[in-house]
Short mmCIF file of C-alpha atoms in Angstrom, two decimals:
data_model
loop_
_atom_site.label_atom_id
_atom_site.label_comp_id
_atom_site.label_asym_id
_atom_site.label_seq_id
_atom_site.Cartn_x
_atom_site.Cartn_y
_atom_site.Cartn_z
CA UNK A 25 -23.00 5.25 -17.58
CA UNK A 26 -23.02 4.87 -13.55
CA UNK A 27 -23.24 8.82 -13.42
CA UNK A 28 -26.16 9.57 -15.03
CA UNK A 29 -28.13 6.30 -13.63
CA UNK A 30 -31.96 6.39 -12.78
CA UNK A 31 -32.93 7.01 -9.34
CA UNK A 32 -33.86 4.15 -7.46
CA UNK A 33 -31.78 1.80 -10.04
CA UNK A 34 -29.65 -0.46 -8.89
CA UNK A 35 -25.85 0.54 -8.31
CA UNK A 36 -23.05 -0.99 -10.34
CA UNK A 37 -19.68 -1.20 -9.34
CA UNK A 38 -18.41 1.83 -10.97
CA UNK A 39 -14.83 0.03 -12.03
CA UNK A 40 -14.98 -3.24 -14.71
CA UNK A 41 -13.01 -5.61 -11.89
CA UNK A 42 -14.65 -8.22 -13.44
CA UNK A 43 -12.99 -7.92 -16.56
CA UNK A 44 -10.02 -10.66 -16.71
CA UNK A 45 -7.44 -11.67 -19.35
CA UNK A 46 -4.41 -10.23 -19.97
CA UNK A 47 -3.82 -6.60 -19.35
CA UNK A 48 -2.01 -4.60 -21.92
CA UNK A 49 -3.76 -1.96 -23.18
CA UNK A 50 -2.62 1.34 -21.84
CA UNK A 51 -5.42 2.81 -23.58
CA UNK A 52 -7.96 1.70 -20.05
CA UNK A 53 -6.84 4.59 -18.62
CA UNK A 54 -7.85 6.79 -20.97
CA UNK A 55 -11.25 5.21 -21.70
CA UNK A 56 -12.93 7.89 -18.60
CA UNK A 57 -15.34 5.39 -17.16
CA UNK A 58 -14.75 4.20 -13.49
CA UNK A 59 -12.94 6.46 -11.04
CA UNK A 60 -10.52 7.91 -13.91
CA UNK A 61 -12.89 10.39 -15.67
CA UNK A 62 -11.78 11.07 -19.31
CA UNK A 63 -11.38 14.84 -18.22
CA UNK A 64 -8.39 14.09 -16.04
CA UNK A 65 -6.18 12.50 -18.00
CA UNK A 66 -2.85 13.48 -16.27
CA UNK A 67 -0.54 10.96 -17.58
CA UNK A 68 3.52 10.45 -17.58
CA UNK A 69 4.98 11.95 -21.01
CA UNK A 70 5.81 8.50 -21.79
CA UNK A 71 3.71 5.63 -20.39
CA UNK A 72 4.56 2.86 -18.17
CA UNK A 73 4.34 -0.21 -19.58
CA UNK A 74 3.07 -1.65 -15.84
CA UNK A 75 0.13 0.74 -15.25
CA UNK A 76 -3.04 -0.81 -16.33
CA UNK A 77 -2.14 -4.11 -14.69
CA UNK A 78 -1.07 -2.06 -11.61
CA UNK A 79 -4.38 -0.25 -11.88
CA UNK A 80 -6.34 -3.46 -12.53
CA UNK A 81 -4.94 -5.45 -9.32
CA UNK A 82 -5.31 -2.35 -7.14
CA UNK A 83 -9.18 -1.39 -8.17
CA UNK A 84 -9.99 -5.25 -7.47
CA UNK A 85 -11.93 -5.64 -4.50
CA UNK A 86 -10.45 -8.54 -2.23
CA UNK A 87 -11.02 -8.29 1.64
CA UNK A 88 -10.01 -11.83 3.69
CA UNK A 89 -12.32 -14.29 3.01
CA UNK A 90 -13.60 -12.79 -0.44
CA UNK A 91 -10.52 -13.05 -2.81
CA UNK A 92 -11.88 -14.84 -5.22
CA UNK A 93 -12.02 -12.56 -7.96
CA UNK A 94 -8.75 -11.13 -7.64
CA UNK A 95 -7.44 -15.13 -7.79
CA UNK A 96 -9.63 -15.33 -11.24
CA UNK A 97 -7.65 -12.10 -12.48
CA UNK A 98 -4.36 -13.66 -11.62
CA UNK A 99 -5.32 -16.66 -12.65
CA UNK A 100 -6.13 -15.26 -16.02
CA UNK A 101 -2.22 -13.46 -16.03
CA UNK A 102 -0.65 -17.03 -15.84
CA UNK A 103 -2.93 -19.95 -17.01
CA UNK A 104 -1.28 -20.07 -20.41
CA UNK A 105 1.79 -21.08 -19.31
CA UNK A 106 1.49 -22.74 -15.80
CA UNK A 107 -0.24 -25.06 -13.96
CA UNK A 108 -3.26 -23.85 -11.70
CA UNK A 109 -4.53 -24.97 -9.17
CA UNK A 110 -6.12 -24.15 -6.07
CA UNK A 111 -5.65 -25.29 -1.95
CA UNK A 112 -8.77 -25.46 0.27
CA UNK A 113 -9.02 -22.07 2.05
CA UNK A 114 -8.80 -20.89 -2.27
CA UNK A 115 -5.23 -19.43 -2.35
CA UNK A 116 -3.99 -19.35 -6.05
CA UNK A 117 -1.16 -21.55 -7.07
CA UNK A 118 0.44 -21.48 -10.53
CA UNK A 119 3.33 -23.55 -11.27
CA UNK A 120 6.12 -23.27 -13.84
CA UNK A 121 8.32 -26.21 -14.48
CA UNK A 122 11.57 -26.03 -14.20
CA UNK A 123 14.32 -27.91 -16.13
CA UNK A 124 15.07 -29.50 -12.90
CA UNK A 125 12.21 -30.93 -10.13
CA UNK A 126 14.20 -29.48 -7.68
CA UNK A 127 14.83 -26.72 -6.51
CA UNK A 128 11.12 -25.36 -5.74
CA UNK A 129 11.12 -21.93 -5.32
CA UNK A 130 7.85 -20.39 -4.07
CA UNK A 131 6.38 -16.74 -5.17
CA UNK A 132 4.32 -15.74 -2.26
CA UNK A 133 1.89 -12.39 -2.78
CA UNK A 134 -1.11 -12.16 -0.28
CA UNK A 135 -4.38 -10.86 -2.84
CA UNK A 136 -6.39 -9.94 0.49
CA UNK A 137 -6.85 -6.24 1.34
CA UNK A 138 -7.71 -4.94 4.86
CA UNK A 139 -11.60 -4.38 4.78
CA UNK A 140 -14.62 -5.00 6.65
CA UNK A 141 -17.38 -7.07 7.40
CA UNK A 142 -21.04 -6.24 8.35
CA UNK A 143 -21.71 -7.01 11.76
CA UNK A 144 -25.18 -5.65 12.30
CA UNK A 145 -27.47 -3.21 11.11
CA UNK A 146 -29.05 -0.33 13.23
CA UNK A 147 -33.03 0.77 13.27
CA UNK A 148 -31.30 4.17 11.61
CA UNK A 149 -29.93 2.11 8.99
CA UNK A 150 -26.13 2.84 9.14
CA UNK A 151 -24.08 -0.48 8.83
CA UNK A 152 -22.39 -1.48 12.07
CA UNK A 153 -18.42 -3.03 10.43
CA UNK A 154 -16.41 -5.45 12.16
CA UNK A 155 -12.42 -4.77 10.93
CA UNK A 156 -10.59 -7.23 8.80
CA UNK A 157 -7.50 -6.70 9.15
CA UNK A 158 -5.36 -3.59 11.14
CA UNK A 159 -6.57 -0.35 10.41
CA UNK A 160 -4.94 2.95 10.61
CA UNK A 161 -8.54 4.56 11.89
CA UNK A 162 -7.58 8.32 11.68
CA UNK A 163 -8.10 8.14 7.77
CA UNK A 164 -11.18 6.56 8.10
CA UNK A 165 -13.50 9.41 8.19
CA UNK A 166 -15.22 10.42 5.24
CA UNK A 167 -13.87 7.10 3.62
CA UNK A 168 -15.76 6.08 0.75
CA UNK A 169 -16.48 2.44 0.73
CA UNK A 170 -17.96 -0.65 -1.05
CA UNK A 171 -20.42 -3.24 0.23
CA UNK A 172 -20.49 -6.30 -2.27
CA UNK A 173 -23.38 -7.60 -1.95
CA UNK A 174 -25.25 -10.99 -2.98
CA UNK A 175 -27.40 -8.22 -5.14
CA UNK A 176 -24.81 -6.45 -6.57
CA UNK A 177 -22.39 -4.01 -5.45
CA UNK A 178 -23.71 -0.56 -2.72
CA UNK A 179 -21.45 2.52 -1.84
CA UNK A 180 -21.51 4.08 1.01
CA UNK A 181 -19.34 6.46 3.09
CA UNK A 182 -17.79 6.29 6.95
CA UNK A 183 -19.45 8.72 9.25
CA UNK A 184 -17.12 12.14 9.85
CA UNK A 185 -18.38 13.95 12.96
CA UNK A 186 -18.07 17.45 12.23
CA UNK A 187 -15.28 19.64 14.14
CA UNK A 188 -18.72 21.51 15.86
CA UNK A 189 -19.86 18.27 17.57
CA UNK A 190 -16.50 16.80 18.64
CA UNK A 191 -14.77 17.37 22.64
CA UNK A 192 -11.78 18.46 22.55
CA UNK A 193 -9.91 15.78 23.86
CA UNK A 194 -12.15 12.97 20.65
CA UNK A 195 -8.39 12.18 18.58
CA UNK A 196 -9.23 8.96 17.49
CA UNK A 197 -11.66 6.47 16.30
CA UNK A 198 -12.55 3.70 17.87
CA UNK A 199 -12.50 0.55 15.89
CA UNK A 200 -15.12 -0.69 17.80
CA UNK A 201 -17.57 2.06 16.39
CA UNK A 202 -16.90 1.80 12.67
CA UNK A 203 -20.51 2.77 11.13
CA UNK A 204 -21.19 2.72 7.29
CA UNK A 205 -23.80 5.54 5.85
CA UNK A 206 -25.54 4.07 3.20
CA UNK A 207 -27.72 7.19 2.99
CA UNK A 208 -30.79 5.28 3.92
CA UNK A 209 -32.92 5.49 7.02
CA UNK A 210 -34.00 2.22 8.64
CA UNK A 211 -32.98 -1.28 8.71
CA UNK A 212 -36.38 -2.26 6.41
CA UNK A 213 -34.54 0.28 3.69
CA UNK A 214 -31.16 -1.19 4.28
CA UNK A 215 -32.24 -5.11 3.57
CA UNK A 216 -34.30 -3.57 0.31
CA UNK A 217 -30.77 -2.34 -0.40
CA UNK A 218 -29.93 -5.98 -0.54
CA UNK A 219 -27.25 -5.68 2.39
CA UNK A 220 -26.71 -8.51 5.04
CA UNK A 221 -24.75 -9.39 7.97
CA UNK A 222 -21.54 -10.88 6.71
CA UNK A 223 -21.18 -9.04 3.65
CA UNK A 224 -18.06 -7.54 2.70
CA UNK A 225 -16.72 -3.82 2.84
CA UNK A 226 -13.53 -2.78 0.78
CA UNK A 227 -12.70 0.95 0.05
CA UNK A 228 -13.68 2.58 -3.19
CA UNK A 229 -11.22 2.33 -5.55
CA UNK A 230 -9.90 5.75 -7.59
CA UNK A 231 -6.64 5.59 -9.04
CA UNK A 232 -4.65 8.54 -9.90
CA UNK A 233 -0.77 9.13 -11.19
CA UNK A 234 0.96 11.69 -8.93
CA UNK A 235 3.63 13.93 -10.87
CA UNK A 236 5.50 11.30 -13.26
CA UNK A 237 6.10 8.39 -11.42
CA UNK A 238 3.84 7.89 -8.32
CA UNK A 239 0.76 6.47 -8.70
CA UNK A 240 -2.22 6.25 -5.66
CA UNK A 241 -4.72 3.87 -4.78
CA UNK A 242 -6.28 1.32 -2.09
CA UNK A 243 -4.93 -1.96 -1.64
CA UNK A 244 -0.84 -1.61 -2.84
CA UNK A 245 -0.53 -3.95 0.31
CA UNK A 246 -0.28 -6.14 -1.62
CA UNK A 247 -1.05 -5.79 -5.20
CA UNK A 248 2.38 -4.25 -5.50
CA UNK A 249 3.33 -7.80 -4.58
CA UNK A 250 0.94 -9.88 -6.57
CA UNK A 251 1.56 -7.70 -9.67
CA UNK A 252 5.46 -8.23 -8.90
CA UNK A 253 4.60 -12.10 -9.06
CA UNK A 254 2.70 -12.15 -12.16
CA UNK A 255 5.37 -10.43 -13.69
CA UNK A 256 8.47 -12.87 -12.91
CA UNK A 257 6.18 -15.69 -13.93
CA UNK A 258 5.27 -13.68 -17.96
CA UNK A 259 9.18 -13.18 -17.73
CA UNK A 260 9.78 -17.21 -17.18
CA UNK A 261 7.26 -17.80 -20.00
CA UNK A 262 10.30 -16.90 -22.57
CA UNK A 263 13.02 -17.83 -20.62
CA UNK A 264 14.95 -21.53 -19.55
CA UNK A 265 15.64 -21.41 -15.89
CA UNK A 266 16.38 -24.47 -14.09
CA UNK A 267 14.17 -24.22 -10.77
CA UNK A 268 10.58 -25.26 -10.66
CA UNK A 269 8.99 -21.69 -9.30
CA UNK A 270 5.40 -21.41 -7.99
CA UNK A 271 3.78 -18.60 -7.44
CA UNK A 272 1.02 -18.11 -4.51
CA UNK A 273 -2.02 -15.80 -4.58
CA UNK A 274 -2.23 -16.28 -0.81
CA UNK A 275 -5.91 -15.39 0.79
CA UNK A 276 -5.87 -14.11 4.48
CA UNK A 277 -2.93 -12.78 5.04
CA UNK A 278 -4.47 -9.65 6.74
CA UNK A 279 -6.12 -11.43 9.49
CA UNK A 280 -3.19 -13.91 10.21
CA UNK A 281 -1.41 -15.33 7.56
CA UNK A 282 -3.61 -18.52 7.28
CA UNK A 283 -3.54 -18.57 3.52
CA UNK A 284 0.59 -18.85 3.35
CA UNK A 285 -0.09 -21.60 6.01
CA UNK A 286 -1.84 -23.68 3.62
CA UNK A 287 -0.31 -23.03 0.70
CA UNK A 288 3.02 -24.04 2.24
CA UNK A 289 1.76 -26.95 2.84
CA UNK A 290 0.47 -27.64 -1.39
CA UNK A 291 3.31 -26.27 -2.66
CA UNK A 292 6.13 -28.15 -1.03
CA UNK A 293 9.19 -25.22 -1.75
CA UNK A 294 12.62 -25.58 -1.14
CA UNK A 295 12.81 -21.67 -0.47
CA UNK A 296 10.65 -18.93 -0.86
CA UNK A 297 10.11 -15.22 -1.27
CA UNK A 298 7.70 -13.46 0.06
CA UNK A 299 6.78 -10.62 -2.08
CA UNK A 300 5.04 -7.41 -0.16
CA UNK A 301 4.05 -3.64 -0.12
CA UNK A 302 5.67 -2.26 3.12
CA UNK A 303 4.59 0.92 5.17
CA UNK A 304 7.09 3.87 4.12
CA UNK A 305 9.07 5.06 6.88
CA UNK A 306 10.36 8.64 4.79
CA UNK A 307 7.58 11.00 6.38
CA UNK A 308 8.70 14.03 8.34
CA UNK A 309 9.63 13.30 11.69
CA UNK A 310 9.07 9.32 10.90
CA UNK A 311 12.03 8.04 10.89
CA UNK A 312 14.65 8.83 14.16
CA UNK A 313 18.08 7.46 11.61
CA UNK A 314 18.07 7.38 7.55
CA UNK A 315 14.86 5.46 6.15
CA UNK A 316 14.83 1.89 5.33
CA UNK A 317 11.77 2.53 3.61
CA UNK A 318 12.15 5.92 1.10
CA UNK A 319 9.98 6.35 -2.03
CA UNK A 320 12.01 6.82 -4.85
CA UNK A 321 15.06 4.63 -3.32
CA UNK A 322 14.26 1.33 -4.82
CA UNK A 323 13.10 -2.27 -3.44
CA UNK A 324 13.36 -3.05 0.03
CA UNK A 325 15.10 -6.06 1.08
CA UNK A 326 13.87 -7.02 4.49
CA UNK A 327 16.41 -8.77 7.38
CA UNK A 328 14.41 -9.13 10.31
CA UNK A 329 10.74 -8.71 11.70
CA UNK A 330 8.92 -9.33 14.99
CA UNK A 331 8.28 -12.80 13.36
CA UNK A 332 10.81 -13.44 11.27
CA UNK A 333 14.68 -13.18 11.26
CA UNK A 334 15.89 -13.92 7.49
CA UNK A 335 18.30 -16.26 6.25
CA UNK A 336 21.29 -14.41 6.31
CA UNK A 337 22.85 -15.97 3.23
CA UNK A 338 19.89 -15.68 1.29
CA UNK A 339 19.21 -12.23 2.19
CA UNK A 340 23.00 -11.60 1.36
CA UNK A 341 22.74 -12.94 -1.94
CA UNK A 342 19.88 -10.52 -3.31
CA UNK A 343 21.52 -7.89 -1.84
CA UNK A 344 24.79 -8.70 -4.37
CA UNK A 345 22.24 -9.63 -7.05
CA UNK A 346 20.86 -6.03 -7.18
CA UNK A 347 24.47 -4.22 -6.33
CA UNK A 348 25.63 -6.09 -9.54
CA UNK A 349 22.99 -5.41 -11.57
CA UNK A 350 22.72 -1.45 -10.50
CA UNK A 351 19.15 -2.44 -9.18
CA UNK A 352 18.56 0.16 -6.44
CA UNK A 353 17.73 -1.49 -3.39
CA UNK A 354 17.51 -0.60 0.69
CA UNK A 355 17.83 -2.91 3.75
CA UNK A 356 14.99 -2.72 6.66
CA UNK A 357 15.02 -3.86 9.61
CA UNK A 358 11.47 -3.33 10.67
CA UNK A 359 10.66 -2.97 14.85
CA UNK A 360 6.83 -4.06 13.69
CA UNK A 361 4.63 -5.94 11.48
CA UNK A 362 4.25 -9.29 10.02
CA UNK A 363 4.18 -10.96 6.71
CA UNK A 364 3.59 -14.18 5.15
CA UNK A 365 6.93 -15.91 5.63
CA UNK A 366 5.69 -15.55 9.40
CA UNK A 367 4.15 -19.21 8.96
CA UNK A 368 6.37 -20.17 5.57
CA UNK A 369 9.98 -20.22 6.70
CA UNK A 370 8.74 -22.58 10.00
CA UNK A 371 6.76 -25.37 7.78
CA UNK A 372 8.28 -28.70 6.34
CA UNK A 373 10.92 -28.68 9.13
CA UNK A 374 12.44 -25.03 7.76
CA UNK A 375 12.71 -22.39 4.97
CA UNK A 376 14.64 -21.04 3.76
CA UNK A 377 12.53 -17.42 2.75
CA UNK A 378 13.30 -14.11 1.39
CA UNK A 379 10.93 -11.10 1.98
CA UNK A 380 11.53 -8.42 -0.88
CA UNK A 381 9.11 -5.53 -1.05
CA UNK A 382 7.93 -2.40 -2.48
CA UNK A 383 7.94 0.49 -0.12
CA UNK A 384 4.38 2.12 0.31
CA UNK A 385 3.37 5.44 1.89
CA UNK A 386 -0.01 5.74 3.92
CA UNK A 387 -0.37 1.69 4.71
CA UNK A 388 -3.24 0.40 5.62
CA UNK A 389 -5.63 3.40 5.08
CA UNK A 390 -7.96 4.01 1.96
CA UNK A 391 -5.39 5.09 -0.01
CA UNK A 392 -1.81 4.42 -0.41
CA UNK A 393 1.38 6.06 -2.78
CA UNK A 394 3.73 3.61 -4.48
CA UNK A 395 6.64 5.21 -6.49
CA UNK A 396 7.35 3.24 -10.10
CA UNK A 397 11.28 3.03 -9.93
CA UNK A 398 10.53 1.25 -6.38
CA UNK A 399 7.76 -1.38 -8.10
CA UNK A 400 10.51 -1.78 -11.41
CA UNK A 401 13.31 -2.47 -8.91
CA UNK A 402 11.13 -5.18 -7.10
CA UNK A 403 10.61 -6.81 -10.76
CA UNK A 404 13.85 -6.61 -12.14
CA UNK A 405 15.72 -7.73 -8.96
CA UNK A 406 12.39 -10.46 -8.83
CA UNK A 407 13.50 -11.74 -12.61
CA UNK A 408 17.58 -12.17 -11.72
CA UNK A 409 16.27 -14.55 -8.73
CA UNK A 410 14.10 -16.65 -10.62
CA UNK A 411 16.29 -16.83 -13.57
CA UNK A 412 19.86 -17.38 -11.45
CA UNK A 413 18.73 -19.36 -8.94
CA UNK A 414 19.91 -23.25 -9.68
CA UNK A 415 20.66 -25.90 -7.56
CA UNK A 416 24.46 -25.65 -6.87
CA UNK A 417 22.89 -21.59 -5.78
CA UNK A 418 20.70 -23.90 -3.66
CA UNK A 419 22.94 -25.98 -2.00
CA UNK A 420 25.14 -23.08 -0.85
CA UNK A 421 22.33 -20.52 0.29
CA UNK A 422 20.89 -24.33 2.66
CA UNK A 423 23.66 -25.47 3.79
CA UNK A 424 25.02 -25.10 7.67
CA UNK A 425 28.20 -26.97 7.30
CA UNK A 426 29.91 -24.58 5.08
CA UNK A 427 29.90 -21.18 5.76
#
């Protein structure tokens, strides 16, 4: 048991990512090792049938550039039914054949997580931690985090300066100063540890339900999105559709969308979708007009960010997918961010690409809320598309000459 370890013993990662294979045992949350201790077992009268995969996926570490055992875990969701393969920078790609070649419809979920990186060590031995990815720094404090180390995995926590030391006009952290606490001394105690520049930070993991139908964690941006994707592909497994569909693990999508630029480029896709977990706009005082992004209200079909506008007919059709299937959906048009159809709907001479996500309160800090009618109303609206869309549905959603 990782509570009642030795001192001096080495640390183990106190949640079984490692574990792979299919995930359908409710009973993991009851089990009380990891972050869910078996004396708080507050659970929905009836159980989801999504919530140990949605735990799994969101208790994985994966910061950019160290994915790779998140892509195992998917892999392990999908390998008995598609074909996997990989593209250099190691995004995922599983493919499902269609009864027709064409059209190719590409699944897009970034596995990367915003983390950190160690970028030096002081002679006081706190952990100096270069940003992957944008963070929202006031909820940093007090943060518990992760190193993964070549030795094995060490926690440690982000320095809070107490209200006693801090001038009244300190507000905000600056990125620049991000230190680690590893509650050792000196740099000598610190390599002993068996941490290194380079290694990788993520937040620790704890995953709790919230009333009946909420459920907290890191990382929901976007392992709402990735466990979305696996989903629609089990779904295919034991159903004919006509288009070939290919879903991407995509790596780097924090740091730039480099993955999706890549994997665009292997997969070859008439259109795509890019599935996500979006920042909730329904805090107090948030939102000037009604919220395009409300817990509780159902996916989130996106029309337009900074980086990409979205095909209007494509965007139009989901929309009357979910209104005639009751699926309860809201459009956004979001003033900021980015996703991975940034660098997919301007490859192969044009796109064609869809951006459907999960609304998410508390982006982009250690710990985020994701409401299960939103994450069910991704899937089901996720499992029309893939299952509808045929090439006369092609045709009409790519061509210009008709409107």
């Amino acid at each position: 048991n990782w509570m009642n370890r030795q001192p001096g013993s080495r640390f183990q990662y106190p949640y079984n990512h490692r574990r792979v294979g299919r995930v359908n045992l409710f009973a993991d949350l009851n089990r009380g090792d990891g972050y869910l201790p078996a004396a708080r077992k507050v659970l929905p009268p009836m159980p989801h049938p999504h919530l140990p995969l949605l735990m799994e996926l969101s208790s994985c570490p994966g910061p950019p550039g160290g994915e790779q055992q998140l892509a195992r875990l998917l892999q392990s969701q999908m390998e008995d039914f598609c074909d996997i393969r990989y593209d250099g920078l190691g995004s995922l790609l599983a493919e499902k054949p269609g009864l027709l070649e064409r059209p190719r419809l590409l699944l897009c979920a970034h596995m990367d997580e915003i983390g950190f990186m160690v970028q030096s060590i002081t002679d006081k031995g706190f952990l100096r931690l270069q940003p992957l990815g944008s963070w929202n720094t006031l909820a940093l404090a007090a943060s518990r985090l992760v190193i993964h180390t070549g030795k094995g995995d060490v926690p440690g926590v982000i320095p809070a300066i107490p209200p006693h030391f801090k001038k009244q006009a300190e507000s905000q952290r600056d990125t620049d100063e991000i230190l680690a606490d590893l509650g050792v001394f000196s740099r000598q105690e610190v390599q002993e540890v068996g941490v290194m520049l380079g290694d990788l930070v993520t937040p620790a993991p704890r995953f709790d339900i919230f009333g009946l139908k909420v459920v907290a964690n890191k990382a929901w941006d976007d392992r709402a999105g990735c466990a979305a994707m696996v989903l629609a592909m089990q779904h295919l497994d034991k159903k004919v559709h006509s288009a070939t569909v290919i879903a991407a693990g995509t790596v780097q999508e924090e740091v730039g969308g480099r993955g999706a630029t890549t994997a665009v480029e292997v997969a070859k896709p008439d259109l795509a979708i890019v599935l996500e977990g979006a920042p909730a706009d329904d805090l107090p005082g948030l939102a000037k007009d009604e919220p395009q992004g409300a817990l509780g209200r159902g996916c989130q079909i996106r029309l337009y960010d900074p980086t990409t506008i979205v095909n209007r007919k494509l965007w139009q059709w989901a929309r009357d997918l979910a209104a005639g299937h009751n699926i309860p959906h809201q459009l956004a048009v979001r003033q900021s961010g980015s996703t991975d159809a940034r660098p997919i709907h301007v490859a192969h001479g044009g796109i064609p690409t869809l951006v459907i996500a999960t609304p998410v309160r508390y982006i982009h800090s250690p710990v985020g809320l994701l409401h299960l009618d939103d994450f069910e109303a991704t899937v089901a609206l996720l499992k029309i598309i893939v299952e509808t869309l045929d090439l006369k549905t092609f045709e009409y959603l790519t061509s210009y000459k008709k409107p």
